[in-house]
Amino acid sequence: MGKCKIGIIGFGTVGKGIYRILNSQNDSHPILNEIEIIGIAVKHINKKRDIKFENNLLINDPYELIEDPNVDVIVEVMGGTDVSKDIILKSLKARKSVVTANKAVIARYGSEIYATAAKYGVYVLTEAAVCGGIPIIEPLKRSLKSNQINKMVGIINGTTNFILTKMTNEKADYNATLKLAQKLGFAEFDPSADVEGHDAADKISILTELAFGGEIIRDSISTQGIEKINIKDIEYANKLGFEIKLLAFSERNHVDINDSLSLNIWVAPSLIPKSHPLAMVGGVNNAILIDASPLGEIMLYGPGAGSGPTASSVVSDILALHASLSKKIPSIDPLLSSNYWRDCHIADFNQISKKNYLRIICLDTPGVIGKIGDLFGKNDVSIESIVQLDASENKAEIVVITHEVTNGKFEKSKQEINALSEVELIASQLSCI
Ligand code: NDP
Ligand code: HSE
């Protein structure tokens, strides 16, 4: 095999990780020596960088790499959406395969990007875009292809899991821990994408398309972040035998009369029983549980962000491309490429069922728990538990956990409870599994 010549766009957390892997003396497979970096495009060419590297590799025009006939593969690790979309599409049109870690661009423009790659007979590989170092894209494309996927539920954002773990174990301050996640290179350039749940929504959108085979309208995914989580919710959840994690959920619902597969998809901070395997996933680690037939349940677990883990996924994609492209097969491999094979849609929010947690601050008066219970009952919402956990200065904190119920019925009950004269505030609402 000849060399695989790559142009890297971006030399930040992930870009530097790729450079380190390709220049390390690890006892890894000799095929790694066949990858040659032709150039690295950056935004600020004179920036001080905490890595020893060949200075003459840096350029500040990514398009130079796309136009360079010596470059076989473009590695997009710069982030953002508009410029990176243009870079990816232009690379594919120049018949260069692309490896990207950019979930934001794939979740929004995957359909156009996949179609362009197919049209020009090249690939776009995205292993690093979801769950950092965990191989999840490759299993969905190949190893699990003999199965019907029924459900995926996971912790797929490292930054929020890092924050929630520190808040749980050390009562750490939310803002200080977010700053630490940024310093460690876990968070996005704009960390609101992490804490507001959008990064996890991008990722579950990508996974859903691969698992269920149809295009997902990314912006229709119901998304709740962790920014309103209070240390009190964590303490109460712990007392009741749960951990709080930001979960991404995607489940087969039914095939409708138009032969379109309806899916329950959401991202929300959720209570998980302490005995559940996802409850043990701490720090920057991610995990995803997949229920498939006939396989059964599997869980993939590992570091979900950071330089080394993410770069390991990028480099694996480069190697897969190198191995495939060197075969010089005239048509593209249908399992390595991404395509849709059916129509899918997200089920109506009000029809999606789940368990819920509600923390209500109200007057500590006789009968208030009964009134709350009655309103839930009237709306056909069954309660798993209702407890008063704190009372001071005539105020009570009541925590309710429901059985599985449609969002429609739950939201109606919530509004009616909020209108009770004894209720001061619905302090928080979380999902449960
Ligand atoms: P960084 O912010 O650390 O690095 C971004 C790099 O892109 C910098 O080197 C920057 O240049 C360069 N860049 C920005 N704009 C341009 C431009 N217009 N032209 C050329 N270069 C440009 O980001 P990360 O490495 O953390 O993330 C990169 C991608 O990987 C993102 O899509 C992110 O979502 C994804 N990702 C990140 C993970 C992580 O743990 N960090 C994990 C999984 C995916 P300069 O250095 O000169 O400023
Ligand atoms: N910001 C992302 C996270 C990076 O924290 O999970 C990995 O995709």
Coordinates of C-alpha atoms and ligand atoms in Angstrom, one line a residue:
M1 CA 0.0 0.0 0.0
G2 CA 1.2 3.5 -0.7
K3 CA 1.0 6.3 1.9
C4 CA -2.3 7.9 2.9
K5 CA -1.8 11.6 2.7
I6 CA -3.9 13.7 5.0
G7 CA -4.7 17.4 5.4
I8 CA -5.8 18.3 9.0
I9 CA -8.1 21.3 9.5
G10 CA -7.8 22.4 13.1
F11 CA -5.0 22.0 15.6
G12 CA -6.8 22.3 18.9
T13 CA -7.6 19.6 21.5
V14 CA -8.5 17.0 18.9
G15 CA -6.0 18.1 16.1
K16 CA -3.1 17.9 18.5
G17 CA -4.2 14.5 19.8
I18 CA -4.1 13.2 16.2
Y19 CA -0.6 14.6 15.7
R20 CA 0.5 13.0 18.9
I21 CA -0.8 9.5 17.8
L22 CA 0.7 9.8 14.4
N23 CA 4.1 10.8 15.8
S24 CA 4.2 8.5 18.9
Q25 CA 6.4 5.5 19.2
N26 CA 3.6 3.2 20.5
D27 CA 3.8 -0.5 19.7
S28 CA 0.8 -0.1 17.4
H29 CA 0.1 -1.6 14.0
P30 CA 2.6 -0.6 11.3
I31 CA -0.2 0.7 9.1
L32 CA 0.0 3.8 11.2
N33 CA 3.3 4.6 9.6
E34 CA 1.5 4.9 6.3
I35 CA -0.3 8.0 7.3
E36 CA 1.5 11.2 6.3
I37 CA 0.4 14.7 7.3
I38 CA 0.7 17.1 4.4
G39 CA -0.5 20.2 6.1
I40 CA -2.5 21.5 9.1
A41 CA -4.8 24.5 8.7
V42 CA -5.4 26.7 11.7
K43 CA -7.0 30.1 12.3
H44 CA -4.2 31.9 14.2
I45 CA -1.0 30.8 12.6
N46 CA 1.3 32.5 15.1
K47 CA -0.5 31.3 18.2
K48 CA 1.7 29.7 20.9
R49 CA 1.0 25.9 21.0
D50 CA 1.7 23.5 23.9
I51 CA 3.1 20.8 21.6
K52 CA 6.3 20.1 19.7
F53 CA 5.6 19.9 16.0
E54 CA 7.0 20.6 12.6
N55 CA 6.2 24.3 12.2
N56 CA 6.3 24.2 8.4
L57 CA 3.1 22.1 8.4
L58 CA 0.9 25.0 9.5
I59 CA -1.0 27.0 7.0
N60 CA -4.0 29.3 7.5
D61 CA -6.1 28.5 4.4
P62 CA -8.0 25.2 4.7
Y63 CA -9.0 25.4 1.1
E64 CA -5.3 25.1 0.1
L65 CA -5.4 21.5 1.5
I66 CA -8.6 20.7 -0.4
E67 CA -7.1 21.9 -3.6
D68 CA -3.8 20.2 -3.0
P69 CA -3.6 17.1 -5.4
N70 CA -1.2 15.4 -2.9
V71 CA -3.9 15.3 -0.2
D72 CA -6.1 12.1 -0.2
V73 CA -8.1 12.7 2.9
I74 CA -9.3 15.8 4.7
V75 CA -9.6 15.6 8.5
E76 CA -12.0 18.3 9.8
V77 CA -11.4 18.9 13.5
M78 CA -12.1 22.7 13.6
G79 CA -15.7 22.7 14.8
G80 CA -18.5 25.2 14.0
T81 CA -21.2 24.6 11.4
D82 CA -21.2 26.9 8.4
V83 CA -17.5 27.1 7.4
S84 CA -17.0 23.4 8.3
K85 CA -20.0 22.4 6.2
D86 CA -18.5 24.2 3.2
I87 CA -15.1 22.6 3.8
I88 CA -16.6 19.1 4.0
L89 CA -18.8 19.6 0.9
K90 CA -15.9 21.1 -1.1
S91 CA -13.6 18.3 0.0
L92 CA -16.1 15.6 -1.1
K93 CA -16.7 17.4 -4.4
A94 CA -12.9 17.3 -4.9
R95 CA -13.2 13.5 -4.5
K96 CA -11.4 13.5 -1.1
S97 CA -12.9 11.4 1.6
V98 CA -13.5 13.3 4.9
V99 CA -13.0 12.2 8.5
T100 CA -14.7 14.6 11.0
A101 CA -15.3 14.8 14.7
N102 CA -18.0 17.5 14.2
K103 CA -21.4 16.3 15.4
A104 CA -23.0 19.7 15.1
V105 CA -22.4 19.8 11.3
I106 CA -23.3 16.1 10.7
A107 CA -26.5 16.3 12.8
R108 CA -27.7 19.3 10.9
Y109 CA -26.4 18.6 7.4
G110 CA -25.8 14.9 7.4
S111 CA -28.3 14.2 4.6
E112 CA -26.7 16.6 2.2
I113 CA -23.2 15.5 3.2
Y114 CA -23.9 11.8 2.9
A115 CA -25.6 12.3 -0.5
T116 CA -22.6 14.4 -1.8
A117 CA -20.1 11.7 -0.6
A118 CA -22.1 9.0 -2.4
K119 CA -22.4 11.1 -5.6
Y120 CA -18.6 11.7 -5.8
G121 CA -17.8 8.1 -4.8
V122 CA -16.0 9.0 -1.5
Y123 CA -16.7 8.6 2.2
V124 CA -17.4 10.7 5.2
L125 CA -16.5 9.0 8.5
T126 CA -17.7 10.2 11.9
E127 CA -16.6 7.9 14.6
A128 CA -15.2 10.7 16.8
A129 CA -18.3 12.8 16.5
V130 CA -20.2 10.6 19.0
C131 CA -18.9 9.5 22.4
G132 CA -15.3 10.6 21.9
G133 CA -13.2 7.4 22.1
I134 CA -15.9 4.8 22.3
P135 CA -16.4 2.9 19.0
I136 CA -20.1 3.4 18.5
I137 CA -20.5 4.5 14.8
E138 CA -18.6 1.4 13.5
P139 CA -20.7 -1.1 15.5
L140 CA -24.0 0.5 14.3
K141 CA -22.7 0.5 10.7
R142 CA -21.3 -3.0 10.7
S143 CA -21.1 -5.2 13.7
L144 CA -24.8 -4.8 14.7
K145 CA -26.1 -4.7 11.2
S146 CA -27.7 -8.2 11.5
N147 CA -30.0 -6.9 14.3
Q148 CA -33.1 -4.8 14.6
I149 CA -32.2 -1.9 17.0
N150 CA -35.1 -1.4 19.5
K151 CA -33.7 1.2 21.9
M152 CA -30.6 3.2 22.7
V153 CA -30.2 5.1 26.0
G154 CA -26.9 6.7 26.9
I155 CA -24.8 9.3 28.6
I156 CA -23.3 10.8 25.6
N157 CA -21.9 14.2 26.7
G158 CA -18.7 14.1 28.7
T159 CA -18.8 17.7 30.0
T160 CA -22.2 17.3 31.7
N161 CA -21.4 13.9 33.2
F162 CA -18.1 15.4 34.5
I163 CA -20.1 18.3 36.1
L164 CA -22.9 16.1 37.6
T165 CA -20.4 13.6 39.0
K166 CA -18.4 16.3 40.7
M167 CA -21.6 17.9 42.0
T168 CA -22.8 14.6 43.4
N169 CA -19.5 13.3 44.9
E170 CA -17.9 16.6 46.0
K171 CA -20.8 19.1 46.1
A172 CA -18.7 21.0 43.6
D173 CA -19.9 24.4 42.3
Y174 CA -21.5 24.2 38.9
N175 CA -19.8 27.1 37.3
A176 CA -16.3 26.3 38.6
T177 CA -16.7 22.7 37.4
L178 CA -17.8 23.8 34.0
K179 CA -14.6 26.0 33.8
L180 CA -12.5 23.0 34.7
A181 CA -14.2 21.0 31.9
Q182 CA -13.3 23.7 29.5
K183 CA -9.7 23.8 30.7
L184 CA -9.4 20.1 30.3
G185 CA -10.6 20.4 26.7
F186 CA -13.9 18.5 27.1
A187 CA -16.3 21.3 26.5
E188 CA -17.3 22.8 23.2
F189 CA -16.0 26.2 22.1
D190 CA -19.4 27.5 23.2
P191 CA -20.1 25.3 26.3
S192 CA -23.8 26.2 26.3
A193 CA -24.0 23.4 23.6
D194 CA -23.0 21.0 26.3
V195 CA -24.9 22.2 29.3
E196 CA -28.1 23.0 27.5
G197 CA -28.2 19.4 26.0
H198 CA -27.7 20.4 22.3
D199 CA -24.4 18.5 21.9
A200 CA -26.2 15.3 23.2
A201 CA -29.1 16.0 20.9
D202 CA -26.7 16.3 17.9
K203 CA -25.2 12.9 18.9
I204 CA -28.5 11.0 19.5
S205 CA -29.7 12.4 16.1
I206 CA -26.6 10.9 14.4
L207 CA -26.9 7.6 16.2
T208 CA -30.7 7.4 15.5
E209 CA -30.2 7.8 11.8
L210 CA -27.6 5.1 11.7
A211 CA -29.6 2.7 13.9
F212 CA -33.1 3.2 12.5
G213 CA -32.2 4.1 8.9
G214 CA -34.1 7.3 8.3
E215 CA -33.3 11.0 8.3
I216 CA -34.1 12.9 11.6
I217 CA -35.0 16.5 11.8
R218 CA -32.4 17.5 14.4
D219 CA -34.3 20.6 15.7
S220 CA -37.4 18.5 16.5
I221 CA -35.6 16.6 19.3
S222 CA -37.0 17.6 22.7
T223 CA -34.0 18.8 24.6
Q224 CA -33.5 19.8 28.2
G225 CA -30.0 20.6 29.7
I226 CA -28.5 20.5 33.2
E227 CA -28.2 24.2 33.7
K228 CA -31.1 24.3 36.1
I229 CA -30.1 21.3 38.2
N230 CA -29.9 22.2 41.8
I231 CA -27.7 20.5 44.4
K232 CA -31.0 19.8 46.2
D233 CA -32.3 17.7 43.3
I234 CA -29.1 15.6 43.4
E235 CA -29.4 15.2 47.2
Y236 CA -33.1 14.2 47.1
A237 CA -32.5 11.8 44.1
N238 CA -29.6 10.2 46.1
K239 CA -31.8 9.9 49.2
L240 CA -34.5 8.1 47.1
G241 CA -31.9 5.7 45.6
F242 CA -31.2 7.5 42.3
E243 CA -28.3 9.2 40.4
I244 CA -29.0 12.2 38.1
K245 CA -27.5 11.9 34.6
L246 CA -28.0 13.7 31.4
L247 CA -29.6 11.0 29.2
A248 CA -30.2 10.8 25.5
F249 CA -32.9 8.4 24.5
S250 CA -34.1 6.9 21.2
E251 CA -36.6 4.2 20.9
R252 CA -38.6 2.5 18.1
N253 CA -42.3 3.3 18.6
H254 CA -44.4 2.1 15.7
V255 CA -44.6 2.1 12.0
D256 CA -47.4 4.3 10.9
I257 CA -49.9 3.9 8.0
N258 CA -47.4 5.7 5.6
D259 CA -44.8 3.1 6.5
S260 CA -42.8 5.8 8.4
L261 CA -41.1 4.6 11.6
S262 CA -42.2 6.7 14.6
L263 CA -39.4 7.2 17.2
N264 CA -39.4 8.5 20.8
I265 CA -36.3 10.7 21.0
W266 CA -35.4 13.0 23.8
V267 CA -32.5 14.5 25.8
A268 CA -33.1 15.3 29.5
P269 CA -31.5 15.2 32.9
S270 CA -32.9 12.0 34.4
L271 CA -33.1 10.0 37.6
I272 CA -31.5 6.5 37.2
P273 CA -31.8 3.8 39.9
K274 CA -28.4 3.4 41.6
S275 CA -28.3 -0.3 40.5
H276 CA -28.7 0.6 36.8
P277 CA -25.4 0.1 34.8
L278 CA -25.6 3.8 33.5
A279 CA -25.6 5.0 37.1
M280 CA -22.0 3.8 37.6
V281 CA -20.7 5.9 34.6
G282 CA -18.8 8.8 36.2
G283 CA -16.6 11.7 35.2
V284 CA -16.0 12.4 31.6
N285 CA -16.9 8.8 30.7
N286 CA -19.8 8.0 28.4
A287 CA -21.8 4.9 27.9
I288 CA -24.6 3.7 25.7
L289 CA -27.0 0.8 26.2
I290 CA -28.3 -0.7 23.0
D291 CA -31.2 -3.1 23.0
A292 CA -31.3 -5.1 19.8
S293 CA -32.9 -8.2 18.4
P294 CA -31.8 -11.0 18.4
L295 CA -28.7 -9.8 20.2
G296 CA -30.2 -8.5 23.5
E297 CA -28.7 -5.7 25.5
I298 CA -25.1 -4.5 25.2
M299 CA -23.4 -1.5 26.8
L300 CA -20.5 0.4 25.3
Y301 CA -18.5 2.4 27.8
G302 CA -15.4 4.7 27.8
P303 CA -14.0 8.2 27.7
G304 CA -16.5 10.4 25.9
A305 CA -14.3 13.5 25.3
G306 CA -10.7 14.7 25.5
S307 CA -7.7 14.9 23.2
G308 CA -6.4 11.3 23.2
P309 CA -9.7 9.4 23.2
T310 CA -11.2 11.5 20.5
A311 CA -8.1 11.5 18.3
S312 CA -8.0 7.7 18.7
S313 CA -11.4 7.5 17.0
V314 CA -10.3 10.0 14.2
V315 CA -7.2 8.0 13.5
S316 CA -9.1 4.7 13.4
D317 CA -11.4 6.3 10.7
I318 CA -8.3 7.4 8.7
L319 CA -7.0 3.8 8.9
A320 CA -10.3 2.4 7.8
L321 CA -10.3 4.7 4.8
H322 CA -6.7 4.0 4.0
A323 CA -7.4 0.2 4.0
S324 CA -10.6 0.6 1.9
L325 CA -9.2 3.2 -0.6
S326 CA -6.1 1.2 -1.3
K327 CA -8.2 -1.7 -2.5
K328 CA -9.1 0.5 -5.5
I329 CA -12.6 -1.0 -5.7
P330 CA -14.6 1.0 -8.3
S331 CA -17.8 1.2 -6.2
I332 CA -18.0 2.3 -2.5
D333 CA -18.5 -0.1 0.4
P334 CA -22.2 0.2 1.5
L335 CA -21.4 -0.6 5.1
L336 CA -18.6 2.0 5.4
S337 CA -20.7 4.8 3.8
S338 CA -23.8 6.3 5.4
N339 CA -27.2 6.1 3.7
Y340 CA -30.9 6.0 4.6
W341 CA -33.0 3.0 3.8
R342 CA -36.4 4.1 5.2
D343 CA -38.6 7.0 6.4
C344 CA -38.5 7.9 10.1
H345 CA -40.1 10.6 12.1
I346 CA -40.0 11.7 15.7
A347 CA -43.3 10.9 17.6
D348 CA -45.4 13.9 18.8
F349 CA -44.0 15.2 22.1
N350 CA -47.3 14.8 23.9
Q351 CA -47.5 11.2 23.0
I352 CA -44.0 10.2 24.2
S353 CA -44.3 8.3 27.5
K354 CA -41.8 8.4 30.4
K355 CA -41.5 8.5 34.1
N356 CA -41.0 11.9 35.7
Y357 CA -39.6 13.6 38.8
L358 CA -41.1 16.8 40.1
R359 CA -39.9 19.0 43.0
I360 CA -42.6 21.3 44.2
I361 CA -42.2 24.1 46.8
C362 CA -45.5 24.8 48.6
L363 CA -47.1 25.9 51.8
D364 CA -46.8 23.3 54.5
T365 CA -50.5 23.0 55.1
P366 CA -52.7 20.0 55.8
G367 CA -54.0 18.3 52.7
V368 CA -51.6 19.7 50.2
I369 CA -50.1 16.3 49.3
G370 CA -53.6 15.0 48.8
K371 CA -54.5 17.9 46.5
I372 CA -51.4 17.2 44.3
G373 CA -52.2 13.5 44.3
D374 CA -55.8 14.2 43.3
L375 CA -54.8 16.3 40.3
F376 CA -52.4 13.7 39.0
G377 CA -55.2 11.0 39.5
K378 CA -57.7 13.2 37.7
N379 CA -55.4 13.4 34.7
D380 CA -54.8 9.6 34.7
V381 CA -51.2 9.9 36.0
S382 CA -50.2 7.2 38.3
I383 CA -47.7 8.1 41.1
E384 CA -44.8 5.8 42.1
S385 CA -43.9 7.8 45.1
I386 CA -44.7 11.2 46.7
V387 CA -42.7 12.4 49.7
Q388 CA -42.2 15.6 51.7
L389 CA -38.5 16.0 52.1
D390 CA -37.9 19.3 53.7
A391 CA -40.0 21.7 55.6
S392 CA -38.9 25.1 57.0
E393 CA -40.6 28.5 57.7
N394 CA -44.0 27.0 56.8
K395 CA -42.7 25.9 53.4
A396 CA -42.5 22.3 52.3
E397 CA -40.6 20.6 49.5
I398 CA -42.5 17.8 47.9
V399 CA -41.0 15.3 45.5
V400 CA -43.2 13.3 43.2
I401 CA -42.0 10.4 41.0
T402 CA -44.6 9.2 38.5
H403 CA -45.0 5.9 36.7
E404 CA -44.6 6.0 32.9
V405 CA -47.1 8.5 31.5
T406 CA -47.5 10.5 28.3
N407 CA -45.9 14.0 28.3
G408 CA -49.3 15.4 27.4
K409 CA -51.0 14.1 30.6
F410 CA -48.0 15.0 32.7
E411 CA -47.7 18.6 31.4
K412 CA -51.5 19.1 32.0
S413 CA -51.2 17.9 35.6
K414 CA -48.2 20.1 36.1
Q415 CA -50.0 23.2 35.0
E416 CA -52.9 22.4 37.3
I417 CA -50.7 21.8 40.3
N418 CA -48.8 25.0 39.6
A419 CA -52.2 26.8 39.8
L420 CA -53.0 25.6 43.3
S421 CA -53.0 28.4 45.8
E422 CA -50.6 26.4 48.1
V423 CA -48.0 25.9 45.4
E424 CA -45.3 28.6 45.3
L425 CA -43.1 27.1 42.6
I426 CA -42.4 24.0 40.6
A427 CA -38.7 24.1 41.3
S428 CA -37.6 21.3 39.0
Q429 CA -38.7 18.7 36.6
L430 CA -36.6 15.7 35.5
S431 CA -37.1 12.5 33.6
C432 CA -36.7 9.0 35.1
I433 CA -35.8 5.6 33.7
Ligands
NDP1 P1 -10.5 23.5 19.6 O1 -11.3 24.8 19.8 O2 -9.6 23.0 20.6 O3 -9.7 23.6 18.2 C1 -10.2 24.2 17.1 C2 -9.1 24.3 16.0 O4 -9.7 24.7 14.8 C3 -8.1 25.3 16.4 O5 -6.8 24.9 16.1 C4 -8.4 26.5 15.5 O6 -7.3 27.3 15.1 C5 -9.0 25.8 14.3 N1 -9.9 26.7 13.5 C6 -11.0 27.3 13.9 N2 -11.5 28.0 12.9 C7 -10.8 27.7 11.8 C8 -10.8 28.2 10.5 N3 -11.8 29.0 10.0 N4 -9.8 27.7 9.6 C9 -8.8 26.9 10.1 N5 -8.7 26.5 11.4 C10 -9.7 26.9 12.2 O7 -11.6 22.4 19.3 P2 -11.6 20.9 19.6 O8 -10.3 20.3 19.1 O9 -12.0 20.6 21.0 O10 -12.8 20.3 18.7 C11 -12.7 20.2 17.3 C12 -14.0 19.4 16.8 O11 -14.0 18.1 17.5 C13 -15.3 20.1 17.2 O12 -16.2 19.8 16.1 C14 -15.8 19.3 18.4 O13 -17.2 19.3 18.6 C15 -15.2 17.9 18.1 N6 -15.0 17.1 19.3 C16 -14.3 17.5 20.3 C17 -14.0 16.7 21.4 C18 -13.2 17.2 22.6 O14 -13.2 16.4 23.5 N7 -12.6 18.3 22.6 C19 -14.6 15.4 21.4 C20 -15.3 15.0 20.3 C21 -15.5 15.8 19.2 P3 -6.3 28.1 16.1 O15 -5.6 27.0 17.0 O16 -5.4 28.8 15.3 O17 -7.2 28.9 17.0
HSE2 N1 -18.1 18.6 24.4 C1 -18.3 17.2 24.1 C2 -18.5 16.4 25.4 C3 -17.0 16.7 23.4 O1 -18.3 17.0 26.5 O2 -19.0 15.3 25.3 C4 -17.2 15.2 23.0 O3 -18.1 15.1 21.9

